[in-house]
Coordinates of C-alpha atoms in Angstrom, one line a residue:
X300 CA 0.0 0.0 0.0
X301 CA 2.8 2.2 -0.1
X302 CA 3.7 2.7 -3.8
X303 CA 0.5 4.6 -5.0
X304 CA 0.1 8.3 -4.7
X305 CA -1.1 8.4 -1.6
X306 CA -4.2 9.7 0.5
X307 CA -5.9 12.7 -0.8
X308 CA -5.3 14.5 2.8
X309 CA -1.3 13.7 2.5
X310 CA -1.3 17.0 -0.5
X311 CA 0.6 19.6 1.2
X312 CA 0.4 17.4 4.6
X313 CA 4.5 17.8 4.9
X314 CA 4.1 21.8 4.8
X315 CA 1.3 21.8 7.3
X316 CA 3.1 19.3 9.8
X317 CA 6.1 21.6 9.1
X318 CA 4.1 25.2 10.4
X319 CA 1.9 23.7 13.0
X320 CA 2.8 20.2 14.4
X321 CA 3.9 20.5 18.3
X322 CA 3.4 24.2 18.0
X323 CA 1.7 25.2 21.4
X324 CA 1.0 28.3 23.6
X325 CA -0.7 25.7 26.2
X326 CA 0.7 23.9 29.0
X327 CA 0.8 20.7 28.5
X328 CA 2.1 17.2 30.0
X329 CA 2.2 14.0 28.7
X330 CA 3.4 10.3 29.9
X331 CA 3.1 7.5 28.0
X332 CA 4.1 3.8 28.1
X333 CA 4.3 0.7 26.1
X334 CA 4.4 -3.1 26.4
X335 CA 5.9 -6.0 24.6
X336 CA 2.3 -7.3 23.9
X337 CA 1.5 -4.6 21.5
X338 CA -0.6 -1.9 24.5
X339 CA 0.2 2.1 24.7
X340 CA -1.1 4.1 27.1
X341 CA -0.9 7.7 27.3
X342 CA -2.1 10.2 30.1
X343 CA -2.4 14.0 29.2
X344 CA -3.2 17.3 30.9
X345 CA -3.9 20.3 29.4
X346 CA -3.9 23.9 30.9
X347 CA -5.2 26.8 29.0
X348 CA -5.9 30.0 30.9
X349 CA -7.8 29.0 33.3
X350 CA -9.4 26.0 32.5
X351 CA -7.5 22.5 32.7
X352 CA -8.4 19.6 31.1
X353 CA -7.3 15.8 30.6
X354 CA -7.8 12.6 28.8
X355 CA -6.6 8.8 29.5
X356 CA -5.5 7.5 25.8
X357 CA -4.6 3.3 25.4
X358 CA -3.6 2.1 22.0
X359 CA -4.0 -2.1 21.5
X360 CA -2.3 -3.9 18.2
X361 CA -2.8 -7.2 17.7
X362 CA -1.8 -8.8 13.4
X363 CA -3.8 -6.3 11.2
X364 CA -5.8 -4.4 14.0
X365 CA -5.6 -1.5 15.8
X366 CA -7.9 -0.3 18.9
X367 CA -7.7 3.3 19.9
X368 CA -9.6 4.5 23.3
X369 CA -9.5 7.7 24.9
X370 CA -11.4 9.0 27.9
X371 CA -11.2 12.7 29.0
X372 CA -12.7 14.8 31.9
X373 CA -15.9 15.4 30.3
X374 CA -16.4 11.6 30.5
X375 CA -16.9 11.4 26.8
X376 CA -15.7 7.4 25.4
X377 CA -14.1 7.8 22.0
X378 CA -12.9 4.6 20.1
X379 CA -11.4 3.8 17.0
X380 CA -10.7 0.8 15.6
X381 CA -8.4 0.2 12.4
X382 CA -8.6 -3.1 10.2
X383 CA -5.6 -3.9 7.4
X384 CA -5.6 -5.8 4.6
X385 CA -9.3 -7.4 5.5
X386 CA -10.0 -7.2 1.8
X387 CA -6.7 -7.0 -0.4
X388 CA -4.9 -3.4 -0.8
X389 CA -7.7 -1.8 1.6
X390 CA -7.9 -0.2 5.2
X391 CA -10.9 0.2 7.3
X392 CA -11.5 2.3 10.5
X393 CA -14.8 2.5 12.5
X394 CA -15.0 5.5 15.3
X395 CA -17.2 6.3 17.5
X396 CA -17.7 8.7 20.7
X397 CA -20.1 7.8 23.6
X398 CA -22.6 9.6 24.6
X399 CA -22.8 10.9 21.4
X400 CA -23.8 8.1 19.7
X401 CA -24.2 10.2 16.5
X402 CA -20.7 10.9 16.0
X403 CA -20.1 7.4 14.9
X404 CA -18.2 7.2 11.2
X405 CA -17.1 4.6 9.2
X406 CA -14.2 4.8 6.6
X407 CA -12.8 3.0 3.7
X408 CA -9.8 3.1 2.0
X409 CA -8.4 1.5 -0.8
X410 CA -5.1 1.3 -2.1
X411 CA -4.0 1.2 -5.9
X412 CA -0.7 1.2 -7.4
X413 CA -1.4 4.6 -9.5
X414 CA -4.6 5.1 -7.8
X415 CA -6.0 5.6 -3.7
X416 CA -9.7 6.3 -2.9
X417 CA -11.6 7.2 -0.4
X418 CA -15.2 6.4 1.5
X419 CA -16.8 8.1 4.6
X420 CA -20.3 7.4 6.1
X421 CA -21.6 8.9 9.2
X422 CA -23.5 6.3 11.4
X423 CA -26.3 8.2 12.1
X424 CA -30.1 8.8 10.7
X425 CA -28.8 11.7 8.3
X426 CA -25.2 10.6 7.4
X427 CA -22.9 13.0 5.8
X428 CA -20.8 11.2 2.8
X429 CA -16.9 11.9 2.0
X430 CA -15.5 10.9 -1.3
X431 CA -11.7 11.5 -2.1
X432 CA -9.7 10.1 -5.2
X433 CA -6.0 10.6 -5.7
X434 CA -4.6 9.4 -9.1
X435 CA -0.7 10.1 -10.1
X436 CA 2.2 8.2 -8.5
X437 CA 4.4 9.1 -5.7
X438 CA 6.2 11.7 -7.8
X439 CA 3.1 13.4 -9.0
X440 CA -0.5 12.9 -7.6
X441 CA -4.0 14.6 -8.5
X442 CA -6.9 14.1 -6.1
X443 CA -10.3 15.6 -5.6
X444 CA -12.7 15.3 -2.7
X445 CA -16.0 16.0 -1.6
X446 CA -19.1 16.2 1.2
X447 CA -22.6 15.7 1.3
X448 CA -24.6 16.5 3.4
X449 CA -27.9 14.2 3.0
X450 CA -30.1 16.3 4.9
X451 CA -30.1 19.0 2.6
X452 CA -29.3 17.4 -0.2
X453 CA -26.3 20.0 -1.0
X454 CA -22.6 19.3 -1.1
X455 CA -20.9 20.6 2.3
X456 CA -17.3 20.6 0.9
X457 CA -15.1 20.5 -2.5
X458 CA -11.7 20.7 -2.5
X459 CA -8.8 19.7 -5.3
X460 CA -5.3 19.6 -5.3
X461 CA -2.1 18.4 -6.7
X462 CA 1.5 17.5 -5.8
X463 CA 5.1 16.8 -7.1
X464 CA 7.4 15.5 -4.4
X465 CA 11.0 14.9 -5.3
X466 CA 14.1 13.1 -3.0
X467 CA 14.4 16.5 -1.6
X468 CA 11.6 19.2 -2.0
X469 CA 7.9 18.6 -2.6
X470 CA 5.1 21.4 -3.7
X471 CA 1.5 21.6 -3.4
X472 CA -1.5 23.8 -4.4
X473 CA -5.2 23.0 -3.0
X474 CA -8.1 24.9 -3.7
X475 CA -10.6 24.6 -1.1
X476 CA -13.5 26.2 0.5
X477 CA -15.6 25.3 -2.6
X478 CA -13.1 27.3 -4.3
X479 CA -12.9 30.2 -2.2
X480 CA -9.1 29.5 -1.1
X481 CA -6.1 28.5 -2.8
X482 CA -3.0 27.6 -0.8
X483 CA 0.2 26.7 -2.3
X484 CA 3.5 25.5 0.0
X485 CA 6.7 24.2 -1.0
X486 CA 9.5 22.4 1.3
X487 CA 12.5 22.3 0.4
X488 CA 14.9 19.4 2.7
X489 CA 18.3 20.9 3.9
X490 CA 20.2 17.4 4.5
X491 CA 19.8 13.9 3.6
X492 CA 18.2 13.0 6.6
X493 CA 15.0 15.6 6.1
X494 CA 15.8 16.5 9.7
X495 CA 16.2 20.1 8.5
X496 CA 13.8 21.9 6.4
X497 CA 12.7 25.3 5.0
X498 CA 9.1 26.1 4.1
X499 CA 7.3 28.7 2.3
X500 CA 3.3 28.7 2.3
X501 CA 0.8 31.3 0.8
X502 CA -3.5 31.4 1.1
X503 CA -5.7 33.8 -0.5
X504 CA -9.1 34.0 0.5
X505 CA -11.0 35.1 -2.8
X506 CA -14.1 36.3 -0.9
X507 CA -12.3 38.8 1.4
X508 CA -9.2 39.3 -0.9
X509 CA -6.9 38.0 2.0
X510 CA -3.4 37.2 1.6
X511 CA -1.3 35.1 4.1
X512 CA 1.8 34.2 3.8
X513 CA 3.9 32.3 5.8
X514 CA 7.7 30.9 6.6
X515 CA 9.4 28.5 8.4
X516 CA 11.4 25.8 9.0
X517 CA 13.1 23.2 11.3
X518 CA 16.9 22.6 12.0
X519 CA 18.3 20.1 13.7
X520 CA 21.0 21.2 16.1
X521 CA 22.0 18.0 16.7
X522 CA 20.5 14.4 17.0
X523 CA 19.0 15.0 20.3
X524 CA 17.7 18.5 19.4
X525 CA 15.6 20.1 17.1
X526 CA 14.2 23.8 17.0
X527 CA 11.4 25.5 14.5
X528 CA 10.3 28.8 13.8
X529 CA 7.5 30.1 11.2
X530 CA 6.1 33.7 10.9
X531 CA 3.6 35.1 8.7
X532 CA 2.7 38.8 7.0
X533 CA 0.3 39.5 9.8
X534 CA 3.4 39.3 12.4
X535 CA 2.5 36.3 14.0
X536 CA 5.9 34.8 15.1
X537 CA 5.9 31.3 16.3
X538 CA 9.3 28.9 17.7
X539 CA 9.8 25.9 19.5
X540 CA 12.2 23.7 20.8
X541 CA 12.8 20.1 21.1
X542 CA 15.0 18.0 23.2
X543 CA 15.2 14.4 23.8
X544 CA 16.3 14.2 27.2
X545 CA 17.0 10.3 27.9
X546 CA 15.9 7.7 24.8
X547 CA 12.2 8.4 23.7
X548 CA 11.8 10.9 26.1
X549 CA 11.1 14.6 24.7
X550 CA 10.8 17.8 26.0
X551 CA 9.2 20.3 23.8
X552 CA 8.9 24.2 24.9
X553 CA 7.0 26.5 22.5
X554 CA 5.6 29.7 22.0
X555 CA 3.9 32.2 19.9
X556 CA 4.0 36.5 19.8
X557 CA 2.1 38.7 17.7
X558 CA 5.1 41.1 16.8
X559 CA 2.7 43.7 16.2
X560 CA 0.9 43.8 19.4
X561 CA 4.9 43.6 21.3
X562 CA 2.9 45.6 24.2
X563 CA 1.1 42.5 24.8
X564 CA 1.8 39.6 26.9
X565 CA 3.1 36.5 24.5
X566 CA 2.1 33.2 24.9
X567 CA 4.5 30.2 26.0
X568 CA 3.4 26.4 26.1
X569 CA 4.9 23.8 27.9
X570 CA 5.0 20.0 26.7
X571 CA 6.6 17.3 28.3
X572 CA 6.1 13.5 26.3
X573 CA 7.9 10.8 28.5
X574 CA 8.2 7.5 26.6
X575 CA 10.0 5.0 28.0

């Protein structure tokens, strides 16, 4: 399954990991173990402002299946559970959050040499349907997806997009929104490794003529440390720092300043991932 084009939500993904993965003005903590037999489990707590919150995540494998639970303070139950391979060159994940029993979805994906698609029903008595198709090759890809929404009979979402990736730089343009936005990034890999990375990423919102434009990039200082940094045209200035402080244990401190506003107070998270 991993010579096609990929997934239709992989265009762009390596740009948007790149200017908002582990970015955080929150403080956060997070401890999580593993087993031999295949079980994660992963406590987190989250403080922002005033308010503090938490969940209680477990992760089970066993062959070709994967069980996700996670239970947070406002004692909602959400569970996913991944099949592999149950019909040839296909994955399937179920999910599902109690007590809202109408948040249940179940998702098809099917995997094609030059070709993935996509299928998304909601469980519920007025299901919304997703449709994605990619078509290219890992190079070069081309994929299209959609939403509708079966209670009023009218599409929620359109989006399309295409990608060349290359041993050391990819590019991507998406226009979303039902064509109200077009975003186009580019990464560019500064060693062999792709530890290090620049990143360049521009929207414009067609409806209210907005530009945004945005830089950044990642540099690894050395194998235990990494640092990022992105800002955009409306002086939002974002940088974080990552240290693995014993094996599998990282250390992440982040924050975020609008550079036009310096009177302001900034904003600083805190992150703490302990893996033994």
């Amino acid at each position: 399954m991993g010579k096609g084009p990929g997934l239709f939500s992989d265009i762009g993904k390596k740009a948007k990991d790149l200017l908002t993965k582990d970015y955080s003005s929150d403080q956060k903590f997070s401890v999580s173990t593993y087993s031999d037999a295949g079980v994660a489990l992963t406590s987190t707590a989250v403080k922002k402002g005033g308010l503090s919150t938490g969940d209680v995540a477990t992760q089970f494998k066993y062959k070709n299946t994967v069980i996700d639970v996670k239970v947070d303070t406002d004692s909602n139950i959400s569970t996913t559970i991944t099949f592999t391979e149950v019909l040839p060159s296909t994955k399937t994940i179920a999910s599902f959050k109690v007590p809202n029993y109408n948040s249940g979805k179940l998702e098809v994906q099917y995997f094609h040499d030059h070709a993935t698609f996509t299928t998304a029903i909601g469980l519920n008595q007025s299901p919304g349907i997703d449709v994605s198709a990619t078509i290219g090759t890992p190079s070069i890809a081309f994929g299209a997806e959609a939403g509708y929404d079966t209670t009023s009979g009218n599409f929620a979402k359109y989006t399309a997009g295409i990608s060349v990736t290359k041993p050391d730089s990819s590019a991507a343009i998406i226009l979303g929104d039902k064509g109200d936005t077009i975003r186009a990034s580019y990464v560019h890999h500064l060693d062999q490794f792709k530890k290090s990375a620049a990143v360049g990423e521009i929207t414009r919102r067609f409806s209210t003529n907005e530009n945004t434009f945005t830089v950044g990039g990642s540099y690894a200082v050395d194998h235990l440390t990494v640092v990022k940094a992105k800002l955009n045209n409306h002086g939002r200035l974002g940088a974080l720092l990552q240290h693995e402080v014993i094996p599998k244990s990282i250390l992440t401190i982040s924050g975020e300043v609008d550079t036009k506003a310096l009177d302001k107070n900034p904003r600083f998270g805190l992150a703490i991932a302990l893996k033994p």
